[in-house]
mmCIF file of C-alpha atoms in Angstrom:
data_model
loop_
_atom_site.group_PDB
_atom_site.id
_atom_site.type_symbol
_atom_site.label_atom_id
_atom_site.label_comp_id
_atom_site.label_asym_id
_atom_site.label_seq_id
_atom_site.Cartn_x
_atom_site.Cartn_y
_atom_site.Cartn_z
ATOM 1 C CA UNK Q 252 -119.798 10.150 21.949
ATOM 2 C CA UNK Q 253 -119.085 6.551 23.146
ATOM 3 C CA UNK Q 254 -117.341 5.787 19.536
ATOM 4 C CA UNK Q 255 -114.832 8.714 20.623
ATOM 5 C CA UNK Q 256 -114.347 7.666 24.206
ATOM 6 C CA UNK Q 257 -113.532 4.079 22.930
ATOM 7 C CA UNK Q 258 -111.087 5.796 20.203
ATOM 8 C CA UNK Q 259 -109.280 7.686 22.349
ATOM 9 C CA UNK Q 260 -109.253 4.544 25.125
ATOM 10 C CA UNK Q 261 -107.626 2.762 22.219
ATOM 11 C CA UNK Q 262 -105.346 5.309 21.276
ATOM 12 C CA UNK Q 263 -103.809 5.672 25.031
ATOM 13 C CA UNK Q 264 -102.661 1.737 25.019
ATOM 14 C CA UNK Q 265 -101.646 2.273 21.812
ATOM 15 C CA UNK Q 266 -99.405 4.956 22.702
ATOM 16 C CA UNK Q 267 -98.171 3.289 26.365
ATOM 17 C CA UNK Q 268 -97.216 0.495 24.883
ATOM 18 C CA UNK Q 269 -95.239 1.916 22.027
ATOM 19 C CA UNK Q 270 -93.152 4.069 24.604
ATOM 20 C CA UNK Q 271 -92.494 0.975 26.661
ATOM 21 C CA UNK Q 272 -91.402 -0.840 23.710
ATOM 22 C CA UNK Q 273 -89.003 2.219 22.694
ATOM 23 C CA UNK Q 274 -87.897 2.294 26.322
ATOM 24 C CA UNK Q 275 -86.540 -1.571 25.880
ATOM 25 C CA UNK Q 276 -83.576 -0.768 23.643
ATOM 26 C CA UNK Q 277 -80.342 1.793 24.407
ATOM 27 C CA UNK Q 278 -80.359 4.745 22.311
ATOM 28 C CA UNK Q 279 -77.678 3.696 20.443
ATOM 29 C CA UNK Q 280 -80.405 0.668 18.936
ATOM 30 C CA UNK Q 281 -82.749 3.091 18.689
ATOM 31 C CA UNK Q 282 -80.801 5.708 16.450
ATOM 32 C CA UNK Q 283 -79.833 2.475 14.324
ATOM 33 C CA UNK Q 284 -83.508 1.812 14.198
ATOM 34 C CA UNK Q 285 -84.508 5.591 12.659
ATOM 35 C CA UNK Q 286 -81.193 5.004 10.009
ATOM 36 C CA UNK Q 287 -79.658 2.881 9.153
ATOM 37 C CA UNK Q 288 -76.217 2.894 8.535
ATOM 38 C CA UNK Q 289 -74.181 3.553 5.592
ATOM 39 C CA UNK Q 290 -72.488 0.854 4.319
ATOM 40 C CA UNK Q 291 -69.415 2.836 3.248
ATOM 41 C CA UNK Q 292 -67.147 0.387 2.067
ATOM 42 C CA UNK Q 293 -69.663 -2.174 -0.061
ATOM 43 C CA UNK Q 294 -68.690 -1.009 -3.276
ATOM 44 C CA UNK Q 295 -66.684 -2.057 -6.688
ATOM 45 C CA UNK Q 296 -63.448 0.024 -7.393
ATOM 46 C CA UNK Q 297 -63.803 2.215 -10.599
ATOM 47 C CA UNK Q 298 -61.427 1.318 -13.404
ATOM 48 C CA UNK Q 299 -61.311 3.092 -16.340
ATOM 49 C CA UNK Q 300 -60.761 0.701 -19.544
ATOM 50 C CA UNK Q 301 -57.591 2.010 -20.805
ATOM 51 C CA UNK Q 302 -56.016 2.240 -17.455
ATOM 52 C CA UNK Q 303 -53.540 -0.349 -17.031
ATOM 53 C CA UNK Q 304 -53.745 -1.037 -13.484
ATOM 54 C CA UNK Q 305 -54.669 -4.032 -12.041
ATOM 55 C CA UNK Q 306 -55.661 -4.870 -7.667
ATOM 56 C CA UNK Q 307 -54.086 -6.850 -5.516
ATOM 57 C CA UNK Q 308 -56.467 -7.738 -2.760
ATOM 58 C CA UNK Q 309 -54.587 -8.009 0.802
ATOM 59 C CA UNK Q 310 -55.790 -8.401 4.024
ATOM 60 C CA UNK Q 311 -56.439 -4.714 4.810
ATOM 61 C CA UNK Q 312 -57.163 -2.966 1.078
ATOM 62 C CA UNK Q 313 -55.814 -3.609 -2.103
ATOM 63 C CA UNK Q 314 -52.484 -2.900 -3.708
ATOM 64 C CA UNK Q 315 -52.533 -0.787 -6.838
ATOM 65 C CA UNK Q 316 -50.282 -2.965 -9.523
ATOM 66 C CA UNK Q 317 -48.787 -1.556 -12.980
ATOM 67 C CA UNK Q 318 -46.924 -3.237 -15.703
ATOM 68 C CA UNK Q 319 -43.985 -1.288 -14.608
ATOM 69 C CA UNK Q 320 -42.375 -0.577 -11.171
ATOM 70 C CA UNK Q 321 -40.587 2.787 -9.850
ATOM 71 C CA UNK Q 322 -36.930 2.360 -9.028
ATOM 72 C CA UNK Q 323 -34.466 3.899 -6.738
ATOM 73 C CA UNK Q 324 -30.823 4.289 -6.438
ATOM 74 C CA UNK Q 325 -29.089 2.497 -3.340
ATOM 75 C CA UNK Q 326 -29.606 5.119 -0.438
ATOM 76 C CA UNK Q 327 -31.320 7.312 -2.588
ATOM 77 C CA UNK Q 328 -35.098 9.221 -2.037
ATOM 78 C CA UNK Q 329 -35.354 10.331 -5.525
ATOM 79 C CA UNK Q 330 -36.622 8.246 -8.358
ATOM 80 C CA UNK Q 331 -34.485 6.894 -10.872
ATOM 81 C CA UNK Q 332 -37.018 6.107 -13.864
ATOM 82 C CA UNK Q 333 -38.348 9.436 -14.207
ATOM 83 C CA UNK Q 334 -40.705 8.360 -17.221
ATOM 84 C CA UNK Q 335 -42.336 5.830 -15.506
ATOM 85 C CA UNK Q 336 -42.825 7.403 -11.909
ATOM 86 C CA UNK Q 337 -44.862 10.430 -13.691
ATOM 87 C CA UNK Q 338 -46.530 7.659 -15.834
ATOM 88 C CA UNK Q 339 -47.331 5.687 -12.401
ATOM 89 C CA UNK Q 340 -48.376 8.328 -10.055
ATOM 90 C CA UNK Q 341 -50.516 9.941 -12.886
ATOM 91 C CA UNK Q 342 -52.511 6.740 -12.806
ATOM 92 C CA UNK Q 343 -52.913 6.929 -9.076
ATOM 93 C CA UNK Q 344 -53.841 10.238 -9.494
ATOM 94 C CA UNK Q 345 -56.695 9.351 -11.688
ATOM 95 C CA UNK Q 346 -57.500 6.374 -9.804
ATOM 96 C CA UNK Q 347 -58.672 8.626 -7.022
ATOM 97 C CA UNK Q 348 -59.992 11.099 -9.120
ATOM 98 C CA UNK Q 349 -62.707 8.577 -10.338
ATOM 99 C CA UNK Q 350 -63.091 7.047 -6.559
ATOM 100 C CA UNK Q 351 -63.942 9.485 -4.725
ATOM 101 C CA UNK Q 352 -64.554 7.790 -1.126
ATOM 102 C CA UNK Q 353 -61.256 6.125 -1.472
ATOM 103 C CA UNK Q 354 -58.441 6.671 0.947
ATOM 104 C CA UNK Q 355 -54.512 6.070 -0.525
ATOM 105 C CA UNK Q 356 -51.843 4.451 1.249
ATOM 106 C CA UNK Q 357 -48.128 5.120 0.210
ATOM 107 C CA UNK Q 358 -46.194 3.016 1.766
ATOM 108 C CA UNK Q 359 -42.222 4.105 1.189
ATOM 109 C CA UNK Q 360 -39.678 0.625 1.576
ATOM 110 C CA UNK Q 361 -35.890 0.166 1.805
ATOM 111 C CA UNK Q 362 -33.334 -2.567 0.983
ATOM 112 C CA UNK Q 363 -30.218 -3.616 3.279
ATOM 113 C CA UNK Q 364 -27.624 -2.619 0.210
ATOM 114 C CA UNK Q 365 -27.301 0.868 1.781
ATOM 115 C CA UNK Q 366 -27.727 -0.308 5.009
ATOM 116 C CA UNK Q 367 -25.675 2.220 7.442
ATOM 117 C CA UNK Q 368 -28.170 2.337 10.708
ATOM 118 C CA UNK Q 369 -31.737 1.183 11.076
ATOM 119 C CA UNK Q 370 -32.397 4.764 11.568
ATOM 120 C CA UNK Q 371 -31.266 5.690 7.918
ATOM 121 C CA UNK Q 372 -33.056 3.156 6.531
ATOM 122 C CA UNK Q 373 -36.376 4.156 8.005
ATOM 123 C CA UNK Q 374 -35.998 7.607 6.816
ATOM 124 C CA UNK Q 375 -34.417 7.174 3.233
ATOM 125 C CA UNK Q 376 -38.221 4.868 3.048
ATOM 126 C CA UNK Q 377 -40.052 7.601 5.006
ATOM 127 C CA UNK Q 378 -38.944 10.635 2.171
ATOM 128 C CA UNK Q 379 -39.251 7.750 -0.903
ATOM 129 C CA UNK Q 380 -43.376 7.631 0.559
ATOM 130 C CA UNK Q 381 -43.732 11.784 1.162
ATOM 131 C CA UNK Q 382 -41.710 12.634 -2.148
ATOM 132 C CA UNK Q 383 -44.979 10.770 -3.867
ATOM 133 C CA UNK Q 384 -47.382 12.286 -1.792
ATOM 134 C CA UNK Q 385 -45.856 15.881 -2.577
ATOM 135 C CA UNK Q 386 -47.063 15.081 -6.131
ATOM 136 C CA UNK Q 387 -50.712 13.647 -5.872
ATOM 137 C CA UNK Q 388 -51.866 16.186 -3.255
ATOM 138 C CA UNK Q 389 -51.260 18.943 -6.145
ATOM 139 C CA UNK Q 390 -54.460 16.799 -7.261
ATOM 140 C CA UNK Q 391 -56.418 15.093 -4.600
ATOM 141 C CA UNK Q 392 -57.570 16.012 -0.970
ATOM 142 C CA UNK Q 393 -54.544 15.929 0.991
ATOM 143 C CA UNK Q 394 -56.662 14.078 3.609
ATOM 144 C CA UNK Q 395 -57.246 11.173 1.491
ATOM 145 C CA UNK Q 396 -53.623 10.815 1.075
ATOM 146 C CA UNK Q 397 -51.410 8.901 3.952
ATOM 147 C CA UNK Q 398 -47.778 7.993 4.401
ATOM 148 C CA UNK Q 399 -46.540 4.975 5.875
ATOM 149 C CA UNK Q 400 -43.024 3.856 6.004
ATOM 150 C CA UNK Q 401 -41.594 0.443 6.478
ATOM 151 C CA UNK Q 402 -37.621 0.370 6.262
ATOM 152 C CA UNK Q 403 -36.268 -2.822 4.959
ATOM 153 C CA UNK Q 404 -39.315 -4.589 7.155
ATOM 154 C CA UNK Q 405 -41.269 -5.639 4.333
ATOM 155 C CA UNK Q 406 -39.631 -6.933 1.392
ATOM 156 C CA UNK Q 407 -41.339 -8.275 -1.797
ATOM 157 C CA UNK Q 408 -38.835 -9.940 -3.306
ATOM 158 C CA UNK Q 409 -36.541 -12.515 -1.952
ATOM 159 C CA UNK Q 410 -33.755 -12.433 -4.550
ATOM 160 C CA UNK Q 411 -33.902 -9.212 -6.240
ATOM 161 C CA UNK Q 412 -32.797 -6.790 -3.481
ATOM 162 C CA UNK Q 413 -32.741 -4.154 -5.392
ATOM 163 C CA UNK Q 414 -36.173 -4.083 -6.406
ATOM 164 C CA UNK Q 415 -37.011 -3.521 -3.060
ATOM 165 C CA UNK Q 416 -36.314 -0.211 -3.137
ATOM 166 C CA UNK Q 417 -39.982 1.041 -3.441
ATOM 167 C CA UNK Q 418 -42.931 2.794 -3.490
ATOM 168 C CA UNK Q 419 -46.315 0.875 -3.119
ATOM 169 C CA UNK Q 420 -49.922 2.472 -2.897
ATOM 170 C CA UNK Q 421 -52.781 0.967 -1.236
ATOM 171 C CA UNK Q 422 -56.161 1.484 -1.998
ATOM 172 C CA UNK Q 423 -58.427 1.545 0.903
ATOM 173 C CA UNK Q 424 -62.051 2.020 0.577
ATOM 174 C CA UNK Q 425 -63.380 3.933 3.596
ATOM 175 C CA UNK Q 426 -62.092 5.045 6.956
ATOM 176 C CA UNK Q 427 -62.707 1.896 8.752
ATOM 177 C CA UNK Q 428 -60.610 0.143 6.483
ATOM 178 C CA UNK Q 429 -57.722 2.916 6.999
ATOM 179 C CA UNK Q 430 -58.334 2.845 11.227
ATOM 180 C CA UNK Q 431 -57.401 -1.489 10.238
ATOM 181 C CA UNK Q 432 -54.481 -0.299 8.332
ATOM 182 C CA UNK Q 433 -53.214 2.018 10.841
ATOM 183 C CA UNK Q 434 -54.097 -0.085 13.813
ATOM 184 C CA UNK Q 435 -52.152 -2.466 11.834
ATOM 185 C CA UNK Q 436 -48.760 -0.200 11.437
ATOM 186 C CA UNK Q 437 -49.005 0.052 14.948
ATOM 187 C CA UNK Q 438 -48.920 -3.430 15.728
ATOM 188 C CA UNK Q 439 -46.565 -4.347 13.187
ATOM 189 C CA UNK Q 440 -43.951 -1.271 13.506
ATOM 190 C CA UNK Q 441 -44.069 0.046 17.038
ATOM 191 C CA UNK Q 442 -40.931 -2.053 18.510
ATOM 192 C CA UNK Q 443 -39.350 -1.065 15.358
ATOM 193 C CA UNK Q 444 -39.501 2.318 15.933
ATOM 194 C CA UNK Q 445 -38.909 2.717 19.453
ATOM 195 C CA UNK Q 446 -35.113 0.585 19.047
ATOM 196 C CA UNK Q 447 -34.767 3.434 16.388
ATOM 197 C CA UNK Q 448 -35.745 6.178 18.808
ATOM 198 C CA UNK Q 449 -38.597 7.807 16.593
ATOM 199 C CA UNK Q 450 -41.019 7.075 19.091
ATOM 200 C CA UNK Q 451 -41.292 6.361 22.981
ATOM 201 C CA UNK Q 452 -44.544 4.670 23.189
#
């Protein structure tokens, strides 16, 4: 009888002092402390070995290179290499396919040749971006798939103008990565697009 009032003595401290050590932390430490959390973006890209893709690592994701490039007509939304924008965006396609946390950024660009307004040039890039996107959504989660358009704002090339009429696509890994990206848009386009008129904020 002693050996059980002693126990359960023992067991009462026991249990005080465990609550007041829970009580020290927020629950927000102590949900961290029953899981932790998933470390969503920590992983390698799959790439198949006949794909012939290669990643270019930027500050915010990683842009999706082939040995070819999609071109455009001045001022126009449609492709003009028809062999090698199926070719391209059947590669992205697969890309995803094989990654399936990934989130895809298609970012449509201009080039001053056509230049008419800054308003023009926004949207010829804005229909270059959702012309692509029309395509891989018959494929992938439409939610994994996000437009982005950038004008003449962010040329690649220096000299050869016309190259800059383009598509690029962005592999992100997870949604932080994509709330960077888009935080990032923001910053980078919202004067932009208020001169233009396509926003107030």
């Amino acid at each position: 009888m002693r050996k059980k009032i002693i126990f359960f003595i023992f067991f009462v401290i026991e249990a005080f002092y465990l609550v007041s050590c829970i009580r020290l932390f927020t629950p927000e430490e102590r949900l961290r402390f029953r899981r932790k959390p998933k470390k969503e973006c920590e992983y390698n890209f799959i790439i198949e070995e006949n794909q012939k893709i290669n990643l270019l690592k930027q500050d915010i994701g990683n842009l999706i290179l082939f040995e070819n490039e999609i071109y455009y007509d001045i001022g126009e939304t449609q492709y003009k290499n028809n062999d090698t924008y199926n070719y391209i965006l059947n590669e992205v396609i697969n890309f995803m396919q094989n990654n399936q946390n990934a989130i895809l950024i298609i970012e449509g660009h201009a080039d001053t040749l056509a230049y008419k307004s800054k308003k023009v040039n926004y949207m010829i890039s804005v229909n270059r971006a959702l012309i692509a996107k029309d395509y891989i959504i018959k494929y992938i989660d439409e939610e994994r798939v996000k437009t982005y358009a950038y004008s003449d704002l962010k040329p690649r090339y220096d000299t050869n103008t016309d190259r800059n009429r383009r598509v690029d696509f962005i592999a992100l890994k997870c949604m932080q990565e994509f709330e960077e990206y888009d935080n990032f848009y923001s910053n980078y386009m919202t004067d932009f697009l208020i001169e233009i008129g396509i926003t107030n904020r």
